[in-house]
Coordinates of C-alpha atoms in Angstrom, one line a residue:
M1 CA 115.8 113.7 105.5
P2 CA 115.1 111.5 102.2
D3 CA 117.6 111.6 99.2
Q4 CA 116.6 114.2 96.7
T5 CA 118.8 112.7 94.0
T6 CA 116.6 110.0 93.9
D7 CA 113.6 110.8 95.8
R8 CA 111.0 113.7 95.1
S9 CA 108.2 113.4 97.4
A10 CA 109.3 116.7 99.4
L11 CA 109.0 118.5 96.1
R12 CA 105.3 118.1 96.3
G13 CA 103.0 120.3 97.8
D14 CA 101.6 118.8 100.9
C15 CA 98.4 121.2 102.2
A16 CA 98.3 119.4 105.2
Q17 CA 101.7 120.2 106.4
C18 CA 101.2 124.3 105.0
F19 CA 99.2 127.3 106.5
G20 CA 97.5 128.1 103.3
L21 CA 100.4 130.1 101.8
C22 CA 99.8 130.1 98.5
C23 CA 96.0 131.2 99.0
V24 CA 97.7 134.1 101.1
A25 CA 101.0 135.2 99.7
L26 CA 100.0 135.2 95.7
P27 CA 98.1 138.0 94.2
F28 CA 96.0 137.6 91.4
A29 CA 93.4 139.6 89.3
A30 CA 90.0 138.9 88.3
S31 CA 90.5 137.5 84.6
A32 CA 89.6 134.1 82.8
D33 CA 91.6 132.2 85.0
F34 CA 90.3 133.7 88.9
A35 CA 87.0 134.8 89.6
L36 CA 88.0 138.0 91.4
D37 CA 91.2 140.2 92.4
K38 CA 93.2 139.9 95.4
P39 CA 96.6 141.5 96.8
A40 CA 99.9 139.6 97.9
G41 CA 99.3 139.0 101.2
K42 CA 95.6 138.9 101.9
P43 CA 93.7 135.8 102.4
C44 CA 91.9 134.2 99.7
P45 CA 87.9 134.5 101.0
N46 CA 87.5 130.7 99.9
L47 CA 90.6 129.9 102.1
R48 CA 88.9 128.1 105.6
G49 CA 90.3 128.6 109.4
D50 CA 92.1 125.2 108.6
H51 CA 94.0 126.5 105.9
R52 CA 92.2 124.3 103.4
C53 CA 90.5 125.2 100.3
G54 CA 86.6 125.4 100.8
I55 CA 85.9 125.2 96.9
H56 CA 88.6 122.8 96.2
A57 CA 86.6 120.4 94.7
D58 CA 85.0 123.2 92.2
L59 CA 87.9 125.2 91.6
R60 CA 87.2 125.1 87.6
T61 CA 83.7 125.7 87.8
K62 CA 83.7 128.6 90.4
G63 CA 85.9 130.4 88.1
F64 CA 89.4 129.6 89.8
T65 CA 91.3 127.7 87.0
G66 CA 94.1 129.7 87.8
C67 CA 94.1 127.6 91.3
T68 CA 94.4 124.3 89.5
V69 CA 97.5 124.8 87.2
Y70 CA 99.5 126.0 90.2
D71 CA 102.2 123.8 92.0
C72 CA 104.4 125.3 95.1
F73 CA 107.0 122.2 94.6
G74 CA 106.7 121.6 98.1
A75 CA 107.7 125.1 99.2
G76 CA 105.1 125.6 101.2
Q77 CA 105.5 122.8 103.8
K78 CA 108.7 123.9 103.6
V79 CA 108.3 127.5 104.5
S80 CA 105.3 126.6 107.0
Q81 CA 107.4 123.9 109.4
I82 CA 111.0 124.7 108.8
T83 CA 111.5 127.9 107.8
F84 CA 108.9 129.1 110.3
G85 CA 109.0 126.2 112.7
G86 CA 105.4 125.2 112.5
Q87 CA 104.3 128.7 113.5
D88 CA 100.9 129.3 112.1
W89 CA 100.4 132.6 110.5
R90 CA 96.8 133.2 112.4
T91 CA 98.2 132.5 116.0
G92 CA 101.8 132.8 115.8
P93 CA 103.2 136.8 116.2
G94 CA 102.0 139.3 113.7
E95 CA 104.8 139.7 111.5
N96 CA 104.3 136.0 110.7
A97 CA 101.8 136.9 107.7
R98 CA 103.9 139.3 106.0
R99 CA 107.5 137.8 106.5
M100 CA 105.9 134.2 105.6
S101 CA 104.2 136.2 102.2
D102 CA 107.5 137.5 101.4
V103 CA 109.7 134.3 101.9
F104 CA 107.3 131.7 100.4
P105 CA 107.8 132.8 96.4
V106 CA 111.4 132.8 97.2
V107 CA 112.0 129.2 98.2
R108 CA 109.0 128.6 95.7
Q109 CA 111.5 129.2 93.0
L110 CA 114.4 127.3 95.0
H111 CA 112.2 124.2 95.0
E112 CA 110.9 124.1 91.2
L113 CA 115.1 124.5 90.5
L114 CA 115.2 121.6 93.0
W115 CA 112.6 119.6 90.7
Y116 CA 114.9 120.2 88.0
L117 CA 117.9 119.1 89.2
T118 CA 116.0 116.0 90.7
E119 CA 115.3 115.1 87.2
A120 CA 118.6 115.9 85.3
L121 CA 120.2 113.8 87.9
G122 CA 118.3 110.7 86.5
L123 CA 119.1 111.4 82.9
D124 CA 121.6 108.4 82.5
A125 CA 123.0 110.5 78.7
A126 CA 123.3 113.9 81.3
E127 CA 125.8 111.6 83.2
P128 CA 128.8 113.8 82.3
V129 CA 127.4 116.8 84.3
H130 CA 125.7 114.5 87.1
A131 CA 128.4 115.4 89.9
D132 CA 128.2 119.2 89.1
L133 CA 124.1 118.5 89.0
R134 CA 124.8 116.9 92.4
R135 CA 126.7 119.9 94.1
A136 CA 124.1 122.2 92.5
L137 CA 121.3 120.5 94.3
E138 CA 122.9 120.5 97.5
R139 CA 123.4 124.3 97.3
T140 CA 120.1 124.9 96.6
E141 CA 119.0 122.4 99.2
R142 CA 120.9 124.3 101.7
L143 CA 119.9 127.7 100.3
T144 CA 116.2 126.6 101.2
R145 CA 116.6 126.3 104.7
Q146 CA 118.0 129.6 105.9
T147 CA 116.5 132.1 108.0
P148 CA 113.8 134.5 106.6
E149 CA 116.2 137.4 106.4
E150 CA 118.9 135.3 104.8
L151 CA 116.3 134.0 102.1
L152 CA 114.8 137.8 101.9
A153 CA 118.5 138.9 100.9
L154 CA 119.2 135.6 98.6
D155 CA 120.2 137.0 95.1
V156 CA 117.3 134.4 93.3
A157 CA 118.0 135.3 90.0
A158 CA 121.6 134.9 89.8
H159 CA 121.2 131.3 91.5
R160 CA 118.7 130.5 88.6
Q161 CA 121.3 131.7 86.0
E162 CA 124.1 129.2 87.5
V163 CA 121.4 126.5 87.5
N164 CA 120.3 126.9 84.3
V165 CA 124.1 126.6 82.4
L166 CA 123.8 123.2 83.9
L167 CA 119.9 122.2 83.0
L168 CA 121.1 123.5 79.1
R169 CA 123.9 120.9 79.3
T170 CA 121.7 118.4 80.4
S171 CA 119.3 119.4 78.0
E172 CA 121.9 119.2 75.2
L173 CA 123.3 115.3 76.0
T174 CA 120.1 114.0 76.7
R175 CA 118.5 115.4 73.0
A176 CA 121.7 114.7 71.4
G177 CA 120.7 111.0 71.6
V178 CA 117.1 111.1 70.3
T179 CA 116.3 110.5 66.7
G180 CA 113.6 112.7 65.1
G181 CA 113.0 114.8 62.0
K182 CA 114.5 113.5 59.5
G183 CA 115.8 110.9 61.6
K184 CA 119.1 112.0 62.3
K185 CA 120.2 112.0 66.1
G186 CA 120.8 115.4 67.8
R187 CA 119.1 117.6 64.5
A188 CA 115.8 118.5 65.9
K189 CA 115.2 122.4 65.7
D190 CA 115.7 124.5 68.5
R191 CA 112.7 126.1 68.9
R192 CA 113.4 128.1 72.7
G193 CA 111.3 130.9 73.2
A194 CA 109.3 130.3 70.0
D195 CA 105.9 132.4 69.4
L196 CA 103.9 129.0 68.3
M197 CA 100.4 130.3 69.8
G198 CA 97.9 128.7 68.1
A199 CA 100.1 127.0 65.8
R200 CA 98.7 123.5 63.9
L201 CA 101.4 121.1 64.7
R202 CA 98.7 118.4 64.7
G203 CA 100.8 114.9 64.3
V204 CA 104.3 117.1 63.8
D205 CA 107.7 115.5 64.5
L206 CA 109.0 117.3 67.5
R207 CA 111.1 114.4 68.8
G208 CA 114.5 115.4 70.9
A209 CA 113.3 119.2 70.2
S210 CA 113.8 122.3 72.7
L211 CA 110.7 123.8 73.5
R212 CA 112.1 125.6 76.5
G213 CA 110.2 128.9 77.1
A214 CA 108.1 128.4 73.7
Y215 CA 104.4 129.8 73.6
L216 CA 102.3 127.1 72.5
I217 CA 99.0 128.7 73.7
A218 CA 96.7 126.8 72.3
A219 CA 98.4 125.3 70.3
D220 CA 96.9 122.2 68.5
L221 CA 99.3 119.2 69.3
T222 CA 97.4 116.6 68.4
G223 CA 98.9 113.4 67.9
A224 CA 102.5 115.1 68.2
D225 CA 105.7 113.3 68.7
L226 CA 107.3 115.0 71.7
R227 CA 109.2 112.2 72.9
G228 CA 112.6 113.4 74.3
A229 CA 112.1 116.9 74.0
D230 CA 112.9 119.4 76.6
M231 CA 109.7 121.2 77.9
I232 CA 111.0 123.4 80.8
G233 CA 108.9 126.6 80.6
A234 CA 106.8 126.1 77.8
D235 CA 103.6 127.7 78.0
L236 CA 101.0 124.3 77.6
R237 CA 98.0 127.0 78.3
D238 CA 95.3 125.5 76.3
A239 CA 97.5 123.3 74.3
D240 CA 96.0 120.3 72.6
L241 CA 97.6 117.5 73.6
T242 CA 95.1 114.9 72.3
D243 CA 97.1 111.3 71.6
A244 CA 100.1 113.2 71.9
D245 CA 103.3 111.3 72.7
L246 CA 105.2 112.6 75.6
T247 CA 106.9 109.8 76.4
G248 CA 110.4 110.5 78.0
A249 CA 109.9 114.6 77.5
F250 CA 111.7 116.3 80.4
F251 CA 111.7 119.1 82.8
L252 CA 107.6 118.7 82.2
T253 CA 106.0 119.6 85.3
Q254 CA 102.2 119.0 86.7
P255 CA 101.0 122.6 86.4
Q256 CA 102.0 122.8 82.7
L257 CA 99.9 119.6 82.0
N258 CA 97.1 120.8 84.3
A259 CA 96.9 124.0 82.0
A260 CA 97.0 121.8 78.8
R261 CA 93.9 119.5 77.3
G262 CA 94.1 115.9 76.8
S263 CA 92.9 112.8 76.5
A264 CA 93.3 109.0 77.4
G265 CA 95.4 108.6 74.6
T266 CA 97.9 110.8 75.5
R267 CA 101.2 109.2 76.8
L268 CA 103.0 110.7 79.1
P269 CA 106.2 110.6 81.5
R270 CA 106.3 108.9 84.6
S271 CA 107.2 111.8 86.4
V272 CA 103.8 113.6 86.2
T273 CA 99.9 111.9 86.0
R274 CA 97.2 112.4 83.8
P275 CA 95.0 115.8 84.7
V276 CA 91.6 114.8 86.1
H277 CA 89.6 117.5 84.1
W278 CA 91.4 115.2 80.7
A279 CA 88.8 112.3 81.7
A280 CA 85.9 114.8 82.3
A281 CA 86.5 116.4 79.1
G282 CA 86.7 113.0 77.3

């Protein structure tokens, strides 16, 4: 198994090794993000017999934008190949479909934590808590390898809270060294959970800011300076990141970026890639 303190390849979705679990386990309702209703545990009508999406290249144009901003962080292949030993829910025991649908969201939460913990271990400023982070990562990885019954009995919320204490400390240590606002280190505003929906933040200096859980839906962040900002859980749906600078921003995930708008001039951390639809929009 790759060393997860440095390698996040196992924390990226690999549809070829998954039985289309996100297309089965998760519910969605007809809305701007989904063209129809689907209850949890029922396969999406676009799911083919080989567990691949029949409209993957046209999800946005066919009304399934919500699918393009989702990432299982590698939980799909973990549940398919390890938790259930490669038993396809279509051909395996009859109860597998229900059990996989129940277990998948649990493992997905654990894999998201693995993503954040691994990133935290790569932040030099967080060195004082690296030992604790490593222990938390190892324990979380062990939890993902439990039996279906053990996973369903797991108090995921309690484990998330334990990990969050470390991630908060990581954020404090990392942002303390970022010069922002009026040129002072560690003085950037704490905007955790702030309601910034539709806010005009064009060109605003947000260096080293905490935007944990902030609502930035449809916010104008054109040319904003987000270097060294904590982006964990920030809602970037339809936010305009054109020419914004997110260099060094941490705890930023691909689904967050995929939900936003941006340009060729948007500067990104190396942990994420420029969404394809940004180029199309440009």
